[in-house]
Amino acid sequence: MALPDSRWQQTEKPIPTPVTQALSKYRRWRVQPSFITLALWGVRQNWRMLLATWAGILAAVVIVSAAPLFSQIALTAGLHNVLSASPESAQVQLSISTNGLSTTIAADDQAQLLALMRARLGNYLSAQSQFTMQTDGLTLTPSTSLAQGSELVLIGDFMPQAAPHLTLINGRLPSESGSTLEVALTQATADALHVTIDSTLILSVPLTIPNGTGASGQPLAAQLPLHIVGIIQPVDTESYWHGNTFQPTLEGHFPRYSSLMSTANFLETLTQIARQYGGNEVIMQEPPTILWYFSLAISQITNENLDDLISRLGSTEIEIGDNFSAAQYLNHVQLTGAVMQTSDTPSTLQQFRDRRDVVQIPIAVLTIQILALILFFISLAASLFVERQREAIALLRSRGASRRQVIASFIIQSTGIGLLSLVIGPLLAVVVAQLLSSLVLSAQDQSALTIATGETMRTVLGVGWYAAAGAVGAIITLLVVMSSATRQNVLAIRQEATRSAGRPLWQRLQLDLVAAVFALVGYVASNYIINTGLLDARTNQLITMPLELVGPLFLLLAAVLLFLRVFPLLLRFLSRRALRWPGAPPMLALTQIARAPNQSVRMILLLSLAVAFALFTLVFRASEYQQIANVAAQQVGADFGGNLQQETGDLPSAVQWEQTYKRIPGVLASTVGYEYQTTSDALPTLHIQVMAVDTRTVAQTFIWTNQDALRPITDALAATENVQPVNGVPALPAIVDAVAWNALQLSVGTPFSLGGLSFIALTEVQHLPTVNDSLETSGADEYTVPGGVLVDLTIFSEVQRQVQPTTALYAPDYIWLRTSDASTTLASVRAALSAGPLQLSNLSDRRAMIEQMQQDPLYISLSGVLLLGTITTILLALVGSLLTSWLNARSRLTSFAVLRALGSTPRQIAGVLSWEQGIVYTVAIALGLIFGAALVLTLAPRLIFTTPPTGSTIGSGEFYVIQHLLPIQIVVPSTLNIAFAILVIICTIALVMMARIVSKPSISMTLQLNED
């Protein structure tokens, strides 16, 4: 057999198989190793710049994740404060009215109601509940020791649960079972009833025993013996016993006593009575009040599930009313409590949700603004990263590398650092949110940190969407910036190094004009909605706030873009003027910036926006503190205020009251008076609050707003002591606030009538202290601000005695105190006003109110996000400016070496760079101050708000109205000077470092290292 031709063997192709076909396809579509090689080469050569870019992406992911997480923690802390304000704040009450009473009926009703509550509210309910029963006054059988008509109230509870809330003085607690009803009394009740342990009392209980068919039988007066088994003293009377003290009281002219019994023992006793008459249950003529208290598990309630809790409470109330109100023996079952909405009052949870909405809108807007600044830093870092390897990339393109290979290497680098940020960012965001919360939240609010620490992985996954959005946005920013470098070769790089060309995209799209239009539309729309008055205060606030916040931001954006248009023209003008200046460094610096302004403009914008944001944060916090102080002063009127203890007999005069309280160490001034509400005779819809005070001391006691100068007020108060007749009727000289002055269209000397009394307007003040702190309602959720009138107490009493002799005269019942700020005397004042003969009821403490409002988590959530964003943007801006300056200096070493070769000294070279960087820093700081001032004037008044103190009765509509009662006072803090000095020092250090870089290398080494 002939051998095959060797040439045929060399050219013969193997028969393709499925395996070889698959391998061939894989070789065609697999990622080329050159992409990875280029990516790794770029990382190895420029890892410092890539690290800075990664820091920006990580900051974006952390901020966009930590801001909502911290907001959730702070708002949850505020929600917990609302639920912990009082023992009843976190309780749900089942109010049950029933005809039939027996052990079986009670057990069935309890089982059904408990199953429904647990099924509907689930983990929102705590494990324990309190089932109580209280009868009306039952008649005690008269004896030699008891007066006719004495009554005894039976209060039932579960003894093992009630035991920790009592002090057992003697005997034992009532038993939970048995056919004889056992009770326990306080020592005062036992003495009043002349009984001891083991004594027996007889109660007359009107009952009806239903027959077997369920029809009512004949009424009877059952004799119910009570066995006294213990002497007790209740504790926690407000939190557990709901105000019951078990002490004897008077009901009209008859004494009424209270006793403690076991609910189960009482029902078993009634069941035994029913069986004696052939029935299974009894119907009491006056059914007992049955209350079943369920406590909410506060630790399980967060801001995130608040809406779900409100919805569940509403549906549970409807289902209970539909399914149980018509059941046998049940007259009525109702779910009540502070967390339940009534027909005319929203629940405390709904009020908190309404207040929360005011905070969440600006938090979202500010987070977006912070993210935009971070993305701008990422674009700067990416441009520096590209700038670092532009010549190498252009050289690769000129030597045959495809644009797709270069883009693929950038994609690998960007995706790598993006994924790394996405993995680390959420974990770091949890740490940042926890650290920030521990720093700014009070000790009592630290329980809300369980959101971030309880289930770390669940929390990380919860902010995963925010982190992914931040990472994707950062990667897109990176790729957009990096893709521009792939279009250039060596010739294009050298042409652009001499002079920048081409108009940027934002100029081609006229984005500065678009931003200005958006800002104008936001302002016009918000003002139109506010001035029309078609919406209530809450809806008005929620709709206009986004418009009011977006308007200043777009205005700032328009100003930034306008600066980008004008700055190159200004540089060219100054460079031409610099030709006439003595010395070469200024001329060379301006010429260089004018020829290639991109890096300088980016540095200026980054620094100026960071400075503006820092300025806004510092001024906002100071102004917020001032607004809180103003609101507290407006609500209290002075440092302290409260109702006087009114005793029977001759009451002290105003002077005697004031002298008595001025003897307290630390009290500087005091004023007594009273307030009452009335309406205008000419305008009945206008509510007026009349304040009759001692005008001789009120100027020194009250805290007046900045709009009201103290000297004119003092002169007007002196004039209130002169009564002037109007049409033969004595008229009261009055100081009138702006609301009443404008509504009644008053002028100086104009008479007006309120509640049948005549007044004369002396002067107008913007605000009267304590007026407008409680707002008048004109509907379900609409509120109007009442006006205020201040008159002299003595003159008012005399005029009222003359004009209205049959009307009961008002007596001073309220006192205001101005005190020293010293901590020692302040403690003595608080102690004297809280207990003892000088105790004031309904005590208001201005300083304590300020401290409480400053620690309010609703305010802290906004302030914390601002603080977090400011620190991040300032750090990134400084890093970005230093990197830009360093890269600029390093990339121009050859140019500086040529200048050195031409005869320039190192000092002159350093001067050129110093002029360049000095211009950049000066313009950046100046623009930052201008932009910051614009943000403060336009944005701060929309963000500054105050929340009512915990436990306040101010409702949702009132909360929105109260934001506009006092004008916003912009405060420039002293810390602003310190921050400005630190910024100048940092910029100076950067200048010295850059000057040292360009003046140190030798000419020969620099030229050899940079030759082609």
PDB file of N, CA and C in Angstrom, residues 772-825:
ATOM      1  N   ASN A 772     -50.422  82.523  70.665  1.00  0.00           N
ATOM      2  CA  ASN A 772     -50.164  81.709  69.476  1.00  0.00           C
ATOM      3  C   ASN A 772     -49.432  80.412  69.798  1.00  0.00           C
ATOM      4  N   ASP A 773     -49.171  80.132  71.091  1.00  0.00           N
ATOM      5  CA  ASP A 773     -48.551  78.846  71.381  1.00  0.00           C
ATOM      6  C   ASP A 773     -49.594  77.738  71.356  1.00  0.00           C
ATOM      7  N   SER A 774     -50.848  78.064  71.611  1.00  0.00           N
ATOM      8  CA  SER A 774     -51.932  77.094  71.435  1.00  0.00           C
ATOM      9  C   SER A 774     -52.870  77.660  70.388  1.00  0.00           C
ATOM     10  N   LEU A 775     -53.043  76.950  69.295  1.00  0.00           N
ATOM     11  CA  LEU A 775     -53.750  77.490  68.144  1.00  0.00           C
ATOM     12  C   LEU A 775     -55.213  77.087  68.167  1.00  0.00           C
ATOM     13  N   GLU A 776     -56.022  77.917  67.601  1.00  0.00           N
ATOM     14  CA  GLU A 776     -57.457  77.675  67.606  1.00  0.00           C
ATOM     15  C   GLU A 776     -57.864  76.817  66.419  1.00  0.00           C
ATOM     16  N   THR A 777     -58.782  75.902  66.630  1.00  0.00           N
ATOM     17  CA  THR A 777     -59.239  75.028  65.563  1.00  0.00           C
ATOM     18  C   THR A 777     -60.464  75.619  64.887  1.00  0.00           C
ATOM     19  N   SER A 778     -60.501  75.465  63.580  1.00  0.00           N
ATOM     20  CA  SER A 778     -61.660  75.917  62.820  1.00  0.00           C
ATOM     21  C   SER A 778     -62.213  74.794  61.966  1.00  0.00           C
ATOM     22  N   GLY A 779     -61.821  73.581  62.260  1.00  0.00           N
ATOM     23  CA  GLY A 779     -62.276  72.433  61.490  1.00  0.00           C
ATOM     24  C   GLY A 779     -61.571  71.193  61.957  1.00  0.00           C
ATOM     25  N   ALA A 780     -61.765  70.098  61.222  1.00  0.00           N
ATOM     26  CA  ALA A 780     -61.183  68.838  61.640  1.00  0.00           C
ATOM     27  C   ALA A 780     -59.662  68.905  61.638  1.00  0.00           C
ATOM     28  N   ASP A 781     -59.068  69.561  60.655  1.00  0.00           N
ATOM     29  CA  ASP A 781     -57.605  69.625  60.598  1.00  0.00           C
ATOM     30  C   ASP A 781     -57.157  70.983  60.060  1.00  0.00           C
ATOM     31  N   GLU A 782     -57.929  72.021  60.323  1.00  0.00           N
ATOM     32  CA  GLU A 782     -57.576  73.360  59.893  1.00  0.00           C
ATOM     33  C   GLU A 782     -57.468  74.240  61.125  1.00  0.00           C
ATOM     34  N   TYR A 783     -56.458  75.083  61.150  1.00  0.00           N
ATOM     35  CA  TYR A 783     -56.170  75.871  62.334  1.00  0.00           C
ATOM     36  C   TYR A 783     -55.936  77.320  61.941  1.00  0.00           C
ATOM     37  N   THR A 784     -56.399  78.208  62.797  1.00  0.00           N
ATOM     38  CA  THR A 784     -56.178  79.636  62.607  1.00  0.00           C
ATOM     39  C   THR A 784     -55.433  80.168  63.815  1.00  0.00           C
ATOM     40  N   VAL A 785     -54.646  81.186  63.593  1.00  0.00           N
ATOM     41  CA  VAL A 785     -53.827  81.753  64.654  1.00  0.00           C
ATOM     42  C   VAL A 785     -54.628  82.827  65.380  1.00  0.00           C
ATOM     43  N   PRO A 786     -54.775  82.745  66.718  1.00  0.00           N
ATOM     44  CA  PRO A 786     -55.513  83.779  67.428  1.00  0.00           C
ATOM     45  C   PRO A 786     -54.676  85.037  67.599  1.00  0.00           C
ATOM     46  N   GLY A 787     -55.359  86.165  67.744  1.00  0.00           N
ATOM     47  CA  GLY A 787     -54.679  87.411  68.035  1.00  0.00           C
ATOM     48  C   GLY A 787     -54.477  87.568  69.527  1.00  0.00           C
ATOM     49  N   GLY A 788     -53.695  88.567  69.906  1.00  0.00           N
ATOM     50  CA  GLY A 788     -53.386  88.791  71.310  1.00  0.00           C
ATOM     51  C   GLY A 788     -53.505  90.252  71.690  1.00  0.00           C
ATOM     52  N   VAL A 789     -53.980  90.488  72.919  1.00  0.00           N
ATOM     53  CA  VAL A 789     -54.120  91.837  73.469  1.00  0.00           C
ATOM     54  C   VAL A 789     -53.581  91.816  74.892  1.00  0.00           C
ATOM     55  N   LEU A 790     -52.727  92.791  75.242  1.00  0.00           N
ATOM     56  CA  LEU A 790     -52.145  92.879  76.578  1.00  0.00           C
ATOM     57  C   LEU A 790     -52.614  94.159  77.254  1.00  0.00           C
ATOM     58  N   VAL A 791     -53.142  94.014  78.481  1.00  0.00           N
ATOM     59  CA  VAL A 791     -53.634  95.163  79.255  1.00  0.00           C
ATOM     60  C   VAL A 791     -53.086  95.069  80.669  1.00  0.00           C
ATOM     61  N   ASP A 792     -53.251  96.165  81.412  1.00  0.00           N
ATOM     62  CA  ASP A 792     -52.807  96.199  82.797  1.00  0.00           C
ATOM     63  C   ASP A 792     -53.806  95.466  83.687  1.00  0.00           C
ATOM     64  N   LEU A 793     -53.284  94.659  84.615  1.00  0.00           N
ATOM     65  CA  LEU A 793     -54.124  93.831  85.471  1.00  0.00           C
ATOM     66  C   LEU A 793     -55.009  94.668  86.388  1.00  0.00           C
ATOM     67  N   THR A 794     -54.432  95.652  87.047  1.00  0.00           N
ATOM     68  CA  THR A 794     -55.199  96.455  88.006  1.00  0.00           C
ATOM     69  C   THR A 794     -56.282  97.259  87.300  1.00  0.00           C
ATOM     70  N   ILE A 795     -55.922  97.911  86.200  1.00  0.00           N
ATOM     71  CA  ILE A 795     -56.898  98.715  85.465  1.00  0.00           C
ATOM     72  C   ILE A 795     -58.001  97.821  84.900  1.00  0.00           C
ATOM     73  N   PHE A 796     -57.621  96.638  84.422  1.00  0.00           N
ATOM     74  CA  PHE A 796     -58.622  95.736  83.874  1.00  0.00           C
ATOM     75  C   PHE A 796     -59.643  95.321  84.935  1.00  0.00           C
ATOM     76  N   SER A 797     -59.180  95.045  86.149  1.00  0.00           N
ATOM     77  CA  SER A 797     -60.104  94.647  87.223  1.00  0.00           C
ATOM     78  C   SER A 797     -61.057  95.790  87.570  1.00  0.00           C
ATOM     79  N   GLU A 798     -60.543  97.022  87.601  1.00  0.00           N
ATOM     80  CA  GLU A 798     -61.400  98.161  87.919  1.00  0.00           C
ATOM     81  C   GLU A 798     -62.437  98.397  86.831  1.00  0.00           C
ATOM     82  N   VAL A 799     -62.015  98.334  85.568  1.00  0.00           N
ATOM     83  CA  VAL A 799     -62.951  98.549  84.466  1.00  0.00           C
ATOM     84  C   VAL A 799     -63.994  97.439  84.429  1.00  0.00           C
ATOM     85  N   GLN A 800     -63.572  96.219  84.651  1.00  0.00           N
ATOM     86  CA  GLN A 800     -64.527  95.110  84.637  1.00  0.00           C
ATOM     87  C   GLN A 800     -65.541  95.261  85.779  1.00  0.00           C
ATOM     88  N   ARG A 801     -65.093  95.752  86.925  1.00  0.00           N
ATOM     89  CA  ARG A 801     -66.010  95.941  88.056  1.00  0.00           C
ATOM     90  C   ARG A 801     -67.046  97.014  87.739  1.00  0.00           C
ATOM     91  N   GLN A 802     -66.638  98.035  86.964  1.00  0.00           N
ATOM     92  CA  GLN A 802     -67.573  99.097  86.619  1.00  0.00           C
ATOM     93  C   GLN A 802     -68.524  98.693  85.496  1.00  0.00           C
ATOM     94  N   VAL A 803     -67.975  98.065  84.461  1.00  0.00           N
ATOM     95  CA  VAL A 803     -68.771  97.780  83.265  1.00  0.00           C
ATOM     96  C   VAL A 803     -69.583  96.503  83.422  1.00  0.00           C
ATOM     97  N   GLN A 804     -69.022  95.491  84.065  1.00  0.00           N
ATOM     98  CA  GLN A 804     -69.691  94.194  84.209  1.00  0.00           C
ATOM     99  C   GLN A 804     -69.768  93.823  85.697  1.00  0.00           C
ATOM    100  N   PRO A 805     -70.576  94.546  86.471  1.00  0.00           N
ATOM    101  CA  PRO A 805     -70.606  94.297  87.933  1.00  0.00           C
ATOM    102  C   PRO A 805     -71.165  92.920  88.285  1.00  0.00           C
ATOM    103  N   THR A 806     -71.979  92.349  87.416  1.00  0.00           N
ATOM    104  CA  THR A 806     -72.569  91.042  87.735  1.00  0.00           C
ATOM    105  C   THR A 806     -71.689  89.875  87.322  1.00  0.00           C
ATOM    106  N   THR A 807     -70.611  90.144  86.581  1.00  0.00           N
ATOM    107  CA  THR A 807     -69.723  89.084  86.112  1.00  0.00           C
ATOM    108  C   THR A 807     -68.658  88.788  87.162  1.00  0.00           C
ATOM    109  N   ALA A 808     -68.365  87.526  87.344  1.00  0.00           N
ATOM    110  CA  ALA A 808     -67.334  87.138  88.303  1.00  0.00           C
ATOM    111  C   ALA A 808     -65.998  87.738  87.885  1.00  0.00           C
ATOM    112  N   LEU A 809     -65.324  88.371  88.838  1.00  0.00           N
ATOM    113  CA  LEU A 809     -64.068  89.026  88.539  1.00  0.00           C
ATOM    114  C   LEU A 809     -62.947  87.994  88.424  1.00  0.00           C
ATOM    115  N   TYR A 810     -62.072  88.255  87.471  1.00  0.00           N
ATOM    116  CA  TYR A 810     -60.914  87.387  87.316  1.00  0.00           C
ATOM    117  C   TYR A 810     -59.894  87.694  88.412  1.00  0.00           C
ATOM    118  N   ALA A 811     -59.259  86.669  88.919  1.00  0.00           N
ATOM    119  CA  ALA A 811     -58.198  86.825  89.905  1.00  0.00           C
ATOM    120  C   ALA A 811     -56.900  86.305  89.307  1.00  0.00           C
ATOM    121  N   PRO A 812     -55.757  86.878  89.695  1.00  0.00           N
ATOM    122  CA  PRO A 812     -54.480  86.390  89.157  1.00  0.00           C
ATOM    123  C   PRO A 812     -54.290  84.899  89.461  1.00  0.00           C
ATOM    124  N   ASP A 813     -54.061  84.115  88.428  1.00  0.00           N
ATOM    125  CA  ASP A 813     -53.901  82.677  88.628  1.00  0.00           C
ATOM    126  C   ASP A 813     -52.655  82.126  87.942  1.00  0.00           C
ATOM    127  N   TYR A 814     -51.833  83.002  87.372  1.00  0.00           N
ATOM    128  CA  TYR A 814     -50.649  82.551  86.642  1.00  0.00           C
ATOM    129  C   TYR A 814     -49.497  83.490  86.962  1.00  0.00           C
ATOM    130  N   ILE A 815     -48.275  82.936  87.000  1.00  0.00           N
ATOM    131  CA  ILE A 815     -47.099  83.752  87.290  1.00  0.00           C
ATOM    132  C   ILE A 815     -45.993  83.393  86.323  1.00  0.00           C
ATOM    133  N   TRP A 816     -45.257  84.404  85.879  1.00  0.00           N
ATOM    134  CA  TRP A 816     -44.086  84.235  85.020  1.00  0.00           C
ATOM    135  C   TRP A 816     -42.859  84.686  85.796  1.00  0.00           C
ATOM    136  N   LEU A 817     -41.742  83.967  85.645  1.00  0.00           N
ATOM    137  CA  LEU A 817     -40.525  84.258  86.391  1.00  0.00           C
ATOM    138  C   LEU A 817     -39.352  84.381  85.442  1.00  0.00           C
ATOM    139  N   ARG A 818     -38.512  85.370  85.680  1.00  0.00           N
ATOM    140  CA  ARG A 818     -37.226  85.519  84.974  1.00  0.00           C
ATOM    141  C   ARG A 818     -36.140  85.177  85.980  1.00  0.00           C
ATOM    142  N   THR A 819     -35.256  84.258  85.637  1.00  0.00           N
ATOM    143  CA  THR A 819     -34.291  83.734  86.592  1.00  0.00           C
ATOM    144  C   THR A 819     -32.882  83.832  86.042  1.00  0.00           C
ATOM    145  N   SER A 820     -31.931  83.604  86.950  1.00  0.00           N
ATOM    146  CA  SER A 820     -30.520  83.597  86.596  1.00  0.00           C
ATOM    147  C   SER A 820     -30.181  82.310  85.851  1.00  0.00           C
ATOM    148  N   ASP A 821     -29.113  82.372  85.044  1.00  0.00           N
ATOM    149  CA  ASP A 821     -28.666  81.206  84.296  1.00  0.00           C
ATOM    150  C   ASP A 821     -27.705  80.326  85.085  1.00  0.00           C
ATOM    151  N   ALA A 822     -27.307  80.761  86.284  1.00  0.00           N
ATOM    152  CA  ALA A 822     -26.363  79.971  87.069  1.00  0.00           C
ATOM    153  C   ALA A 822     -26.970  78.615  87.415  1.00  0.00           C
ATOM    154  N   SER A 823     -26.183  77.554  87.292  1.00  0.00           N
ATOM    155  CA  SER A 823     -26.706  76.195  87.484  1.00  0.00           C
ATOM    156  C   SER A 823     -27.149  75.951  88.916  1.00  0.00           C
ATOM    157  N   THR A 824     -26.432  76.521  89.892  1.00  0.00           N
ATOM    158  CA  THR A 824     -26.798  76.277  91.294  1.00  0.00           C
ATOM    159  C   THR A 824     -28.133  76.926  91.641  1.00  0.00           C
ATOM    160  N   THR A 825     -28.304  78.194  91.278  1.00  0.00           N
ATOM    161  CA  THR A 825     -29.571  78.864  91.572  1.00  0.00           C
ATOM    162  C   THR A 825     -30.700  78.300  90.728  1.00  0.00           C
TER     163      THR A 825
END
